[in-house]
mmCIF file of C-alpha atoms and ligand atoms in Angstrom:
data_model
loop_
_atom_site.group_PDB
_atom_site.id
_atom_site.type_symbol
_atom_site.label_atom_id
_atom_site.label_comp_id
_atom_site.label_asym_id
_atom_site.label_seq_id
_atom_site.Cartn_x
_atom_site.Cartn_y
_atom_site.Cartn_z
ATOM 1 C CA MET A 1 111.140 64.733 82.141
ATOM 2 C CA VAL A 2 109.289 66.976 79.657
ATOM 3 C CA GLN A 3 108.170 65.098 76.528
ATOM 4 C CA PHE A 4 109.085 66.580 73.155
ATOM 5 C CA ASP A 5 105.786 67.219 71.361
ATOM 6 C CA ASP A 6 105.599 68.823 67.888
ATOM 7 C CA THR A 7 105.862 72.348 69.331
ATOM 8 C CA LEU A 8 109.043 71.561 71.239
ATOM 9 C CA LYS A 9 110.505 69.799 68.197
ATOM 10 C CA THR A 10 109.848 72.893 66.066
ATOM 11 C CA LEU A 11 111.299 75.183 68.726
ATOM 12 C CA LYS A 12 114.386 73.003 68.979
ATOM 13 C CA GLU A 13 114.923 73.081 65.204
ATOM 14 C CA ARG A 14 114.754 76.864 65.239
ATOM 15 C CA ALA A 15 116.981 77.192 68.318
ATOM 16 C CA VAL A 16 119.595 74.837 66.865
ATOM 17 C CA ARG A 17 119.617 76.884 63.649
ATOM 18 C CA ALA A 18 119.990 80.145 65.608
ATOM 19 C CA ALA A 19 122.815 78.693 67.747
ATOM 20 C CA GLY A 20 124.644 78.039 64.470
ATOM 21 C CA PHE A 21 124.665 81.812 63.888
ATOM 22 C CA SER A 22 125.796 82.643 67.458
ATOM 23 C CA HIS A 23 128.519 85.286 67.644
ATOM 24 C CA SER A 24 130.447 83.949 70.628
ATOM 25 C CA PRO A 25 134.180 84.131 69.838
ATOM 26 C CA TYR A 26 135.071 85.101 73.431
ATOM 27 C CA SER A 27 133.185 82.491 75.448
ATOM 28 C CA ARG A 28 132.977 79.872 72.685
ATOM 29 C CA PHE A 29 129.628 79.031 74.251
ATOM 30 C CA PRO A 30 126.979 79.245 71.522
ATOM 31 C CA VAL A 31 123.351 79.378 72.662
ATOM 32 C CA GLY A 32 120.136 79.313 70.636
ATOM 33 C CA ALA A 33 116.622 80.034 71.840
ATOM 34 C CA ALA A 34 113.166 79.969 70.295
ATOM 35 C CA VAL A 35 109.839 81.120 71.672
ATOM 36 C CA ILE A 36 106.305 80.548 70.385
ATOM 37 C CA SER A 37 103.410 83.015 70.549
ATOM 38 C CA ALA A 38 99.774 82.128 71.243
ATOM 39 C CA ALA A 39 99.187 82.535 67.482
ATOM 40 C CA GLY A 40 101.857 79.915 66.756
ATOM 41 C CA GLN A 41 104.541 82.270 65.452
ATOM 42 C CA VAL A 42 108.086 81.221 66.344
ATOM 43 C CA TYR A 43 110.877 83.702 67.087
ATOM 44 C CA ALA A 44 114.491 82.651 67.426
ATOM 45 C CA GLY A 45 117.598 84.272 68.860
ATOM 46 C CA CYS A 46 121.238 83.521 69.543
ATOM 47 C CA ASN A 47 123.817 85.028 71.852
ATOM 48 C CA VAL A 48 125.714 87.931 70.323
ATOM 49 C CA GLU A 49 128.923 88.873 72.117
ATOM 50 C CA ASN A 50 130.999 92.014 71.806
ATOM 51 C CA ALA A 51 134.646 92.884 72.420
ATOM 52 C CA SER A 52 133.213 95.236 75.047
ATOM 53 C CA PHE A 53 132.043 92.212 77.042
ATOM 54 C CA GLY A 54 129.207 93.855 78.962
ATOM 55 C CA LEU A 55 127.322 94.460 75.723
ATOM 56 C CA THR A 56 126.735 90.754 75.155
ATOM 57 C CA GLN A 57 123.131 89.781 74.565
ATOM 58 C CA CYS A 58 121.877 86.339 75.573
ATOM 59 C CA ALA A 59 119.962 84.100 73.169
ATOM 60 C CA GLU A 60 116.823 84.046 75.338
ATOM 61 C CA ARG A 61 116.478 87.822 75.419
ATOM 62 C CA ALA A 62 117.157 88.040 71.676
ATOM 63 C CA ALA A 63 114.258 85.627 70.970
ATOM 64 C CA LEU A 64 111.892 87.312 73.436
ATOM 65 C CA THR A 65 112.564 90.830 72.172
ATOM 66 C CA ALA A 66 112.178 89.693 68.535
ATOM 67 C CA ALA A 67 108.667 88.510 69.444
ATOM 68 C CA VAL A 68 107.803 91.868 71.038
ATOM 69 C CA ALA A 69 109.174 93.726 68.005
ATOM 70 C CA ASP A 70 106.794 91.713 65.804
ATOM 71 C CA GLY A 71 103.780 92.795 67.858
ATOM 72 C CA VAL A 72 103.423 89.876 70.278
ATOM 73 C CA LEU A 73 101.766 91.043 73.494
ATOM 74 C CA PRO A 74 104.191 91.048 76.449
ATOM 75 C CA GLY A 75 103.018 88.450 78.969
ATOM 76 C CA SER A 76 101.535 86.106 76.365
ATOM 77 C CA LEU A 77 104.437 83.927 75.252
ATOM 78 C CA GLN A 78 103.804 80.306 76.144
ATOM 79 C CA THR A 79 106.948 78.276 75.611
ATOM 80 C CA LEU A 80 110.623 79.227 75.386
ATOM 81 C CA LEU A 81 113.206 76.629 74.463
ATOM 82 C CA ILE A 82 116.947 77.030 75.043
ATOM 83 C CA TYR A 83 119.515 74.930 73.213
ATOM 84 C CA THR A 84 123.216 74.580 73.866
ATOM 85 C CA PRO A 85 125.424 72.232 71.831
ATOM 86 C CA GLY A 86 126.873 69.307 73.764
ATOM 87 C CA ASN A 87 125.457 66.935 76.301
ATOM 88 C CA GLN A 88 124.393 69.301 79.061
ATOM 89 C CA ALA A 89 121.130 71.269 79.206
ATOM 90 C CA HIS A 90 122.040 74.636 80.722
ATOM 91 C CA ALA A 91 120.092 76.880 83.069
ATOM 92 C CA PRO A 92 119.223 80.409 81.894
ATOM 93 C CA CYS A 93 121.010 83.348 83.524
ATOM 94 C CA GLY A 94 119.362 85.591 86.113
ATOM 95 C CA ALA A 95 118.957 88.567 83.777
ATOM 96 C CA CYS A 96 117.062 86.427 81.261
ATOM 97 C CA ARG A 97 114.851 85.015 84.033
ATOM 98 C CA GLN A 98 113.817 88.555 84.975
ATOM 99 C CA VAL A 99 112.936 89.365 81.353
ATOM 100 C CA MET A 100 111.105 86.044 80.943
ATOM 101 C CA GLN A 101 108.884 86.746 83.916
ATOM 102 C CA GLU A 102 107.719 89.993 82.309
ATOM 103 C CA LEU A 103 107.289 88.737 78.737
ATOM 104 C CA MET A 104 106.240 85.095 79.130
ATOM 105 C CA ALA A 105 102.699 84.055 80.062
ATOM 106 C CA PRO A 106 102.221 83.442 83.805
ATOM 107 C CA ASP A 107 101.699 79.735 83.053
ATOM 108 C CA GLY A 108 104.496 79.699 80.460
ATOM 109 C CA LEU A 109 107.137 76.990 80.300
ATOM 110 C CA VAL A 110 110.902 77.295 79.822
ATOM 111 C CA VAL A 111 112.699 74.212 78.502
ATOM 112 C CA SER A 112 116.427 73.678 78.111
ATOM 113 C CA CYS A 113 117.916 70.977 75.929
ATOM 114 C CA CYS A 114 121.140 69.952 74.223
ATOM 115 C CA ASP A 115 122.348 67.347 71.738
ATOM 116 C CA GLY A 116 122.033 64.562 74.299
ATOM 117 C CA ASP A 117 119.022 63.310 76.210
ATOM 118 C CA GLU A 118 119.277 65.762 79.109
ATOM 119 C CA ARG A 119 116.346 68.179 79.351
ATOM 120 C CA ARG A 120 115.307 70.621 82.016
ATOM 121 C CA ALA A 121 112.059 72.524 82.434
ATOM 122 C CA TRP A 122 110.894 75.360 84.655
ATOM 123 C CA SER A 123 107.575 77.001 85.374
ATOM 124 C CA ARG A 124 107.552 80.679 86.331
ATOM 125 C CA SER A 125 107.625 79.937 90.062
ATOM 126 C CA ASP A 126 110.620 77.647 89.469
ATOM 127 C CA TYR A 127 112.682 79.996 87.342
ATOM 128 C CA LEU A 128 112.044 83.168 89.321
ATOM 129 C CA PRO A 129 110.428 82.899 92.731
ATOM 130 C CA ASP A 130 109.448 86.222 94.324
ATOM 131 C CA PRO A 131 110.200 88.388 91.250
ATOM 132 C CA PHE A 132 110.582 92.130 91.087
ATOM 133 C CA SER A 133 107.565 93.033 88.970
ATOM 134 C CA ALA A 134 105.888 96.064 87.399
ATOM 135 C CA ASP A 135 103.070 96.363 89.946
ATOM 136 C CA VAL A 136 105.363 98.072 92.476
ATOM 137 C CA LEU A 137 105.987 100.826 89.902
ATOM 138 C CA LEU A 138 102.300 101.657 89.404
ATOM 139 C CA ASN A 139 100.539 104.581 91.144
ATOM 140 C CA ARG A 140 103.727 106.021 92.567
ATOM 141 C CA PRO A 141 103.437 109.531 94.012
ATOM 142 C CA PRO A 142 105.340 112.271 92.122
ATOM 143 C CA PRO A 143 108.800 113.020 93.553
ATOM 144 C CA LYS A 144 108.986 115.736 96.218
ATOM 145 C CA ARG A 145 111.184 118.691 95.285
HETATM 146 N N1 LIG B 201 124.379 83.040 77.528
HETATM 147 C C1 LIG B 201 123.149 82.981 76.944
HETATM 148 O O1 LIG B 201 122.990 83.250 75.740
HETATM 149 N N2 LIG B 201 122.099 82.630 77.712
HETATM 150 C C2 LIG B 201 122.174 82.347 79.057
HETATM 151 O O2 LIG B 201 121.157 82.152 79.708
HETATM 152 C C3 LIG B 201 123.471 82.236 79.687
HETATM 153 C C4 LIG B 201 124.620 82.786 78.922
HETATM 154 C C5 LIG B 201 125.527 83.429 76.704
HETATM 155 C C6 LIG B 201 126.088 84.775 77.025
HETATM 156 C C7 LIG B 201 127.523 84.617 76.569
HETATM 157 O O3 LIG B 201 127.587 84.897 75.178
HETATM 158 C C8 LIG B 201 127.826 83.150 76.763
HETATM 159 O O4 LIG B 201 126.570 82.507 76.891
HETATM 160 C C9 LIG B 201 128.663 82.851 78.003
HETATM 161 O O5 LIG B 201 128.143 83.456 79.130
#
C-alpha cells in the first residue's frame, strides 16, 4: 500500500477541501482531486454536475486542466490524488484516465483515498494500458478531395 508522505498529505488536504465544494446534487457523489507540478504547485478540482447530465465534469479533469491553465507543461504532472468521502477508495473513470495519460508525466502516479484506511495507486501502465495517444495524429497526409 502506498505510504502517505508529506506530498500526499498536502494533496489529500487540498482534495478534501475541493470535495467540500463539489456540485453533485444529482449523483450525491462528491469527488475531490489535487495534482502537483514538478515545481511543487498544487491544483485542486471537484466534480461539477449539471442538470444536462452529459455536461458533468469530473474532479480529476478539473484539477488537471487547472494546472494547464496556470502554465504547467502537459506531460509533466507527477502525482494526482483522488478523494471520495466514505470508506472506499474509488477508481477514476475511463475519460479521466485518457486525459491523465496525456497530461501526467509518463512515470506519474495516481492515488485514490477516502476517509478510511483504503488506498489505491496506479502507474500509467496500470491505469491505461495501450492508450490512444497523440503520436498517431502526427505527420498525417492531407485529406484527398
Ligand atoms: N466522478 C468524478 O468526479 N471522477 C471520477 O473519476 C468518476 C466520477 C463524478 C462524476 C459525477 O459527478 C459523479 O462522480 C458520479 O458519476
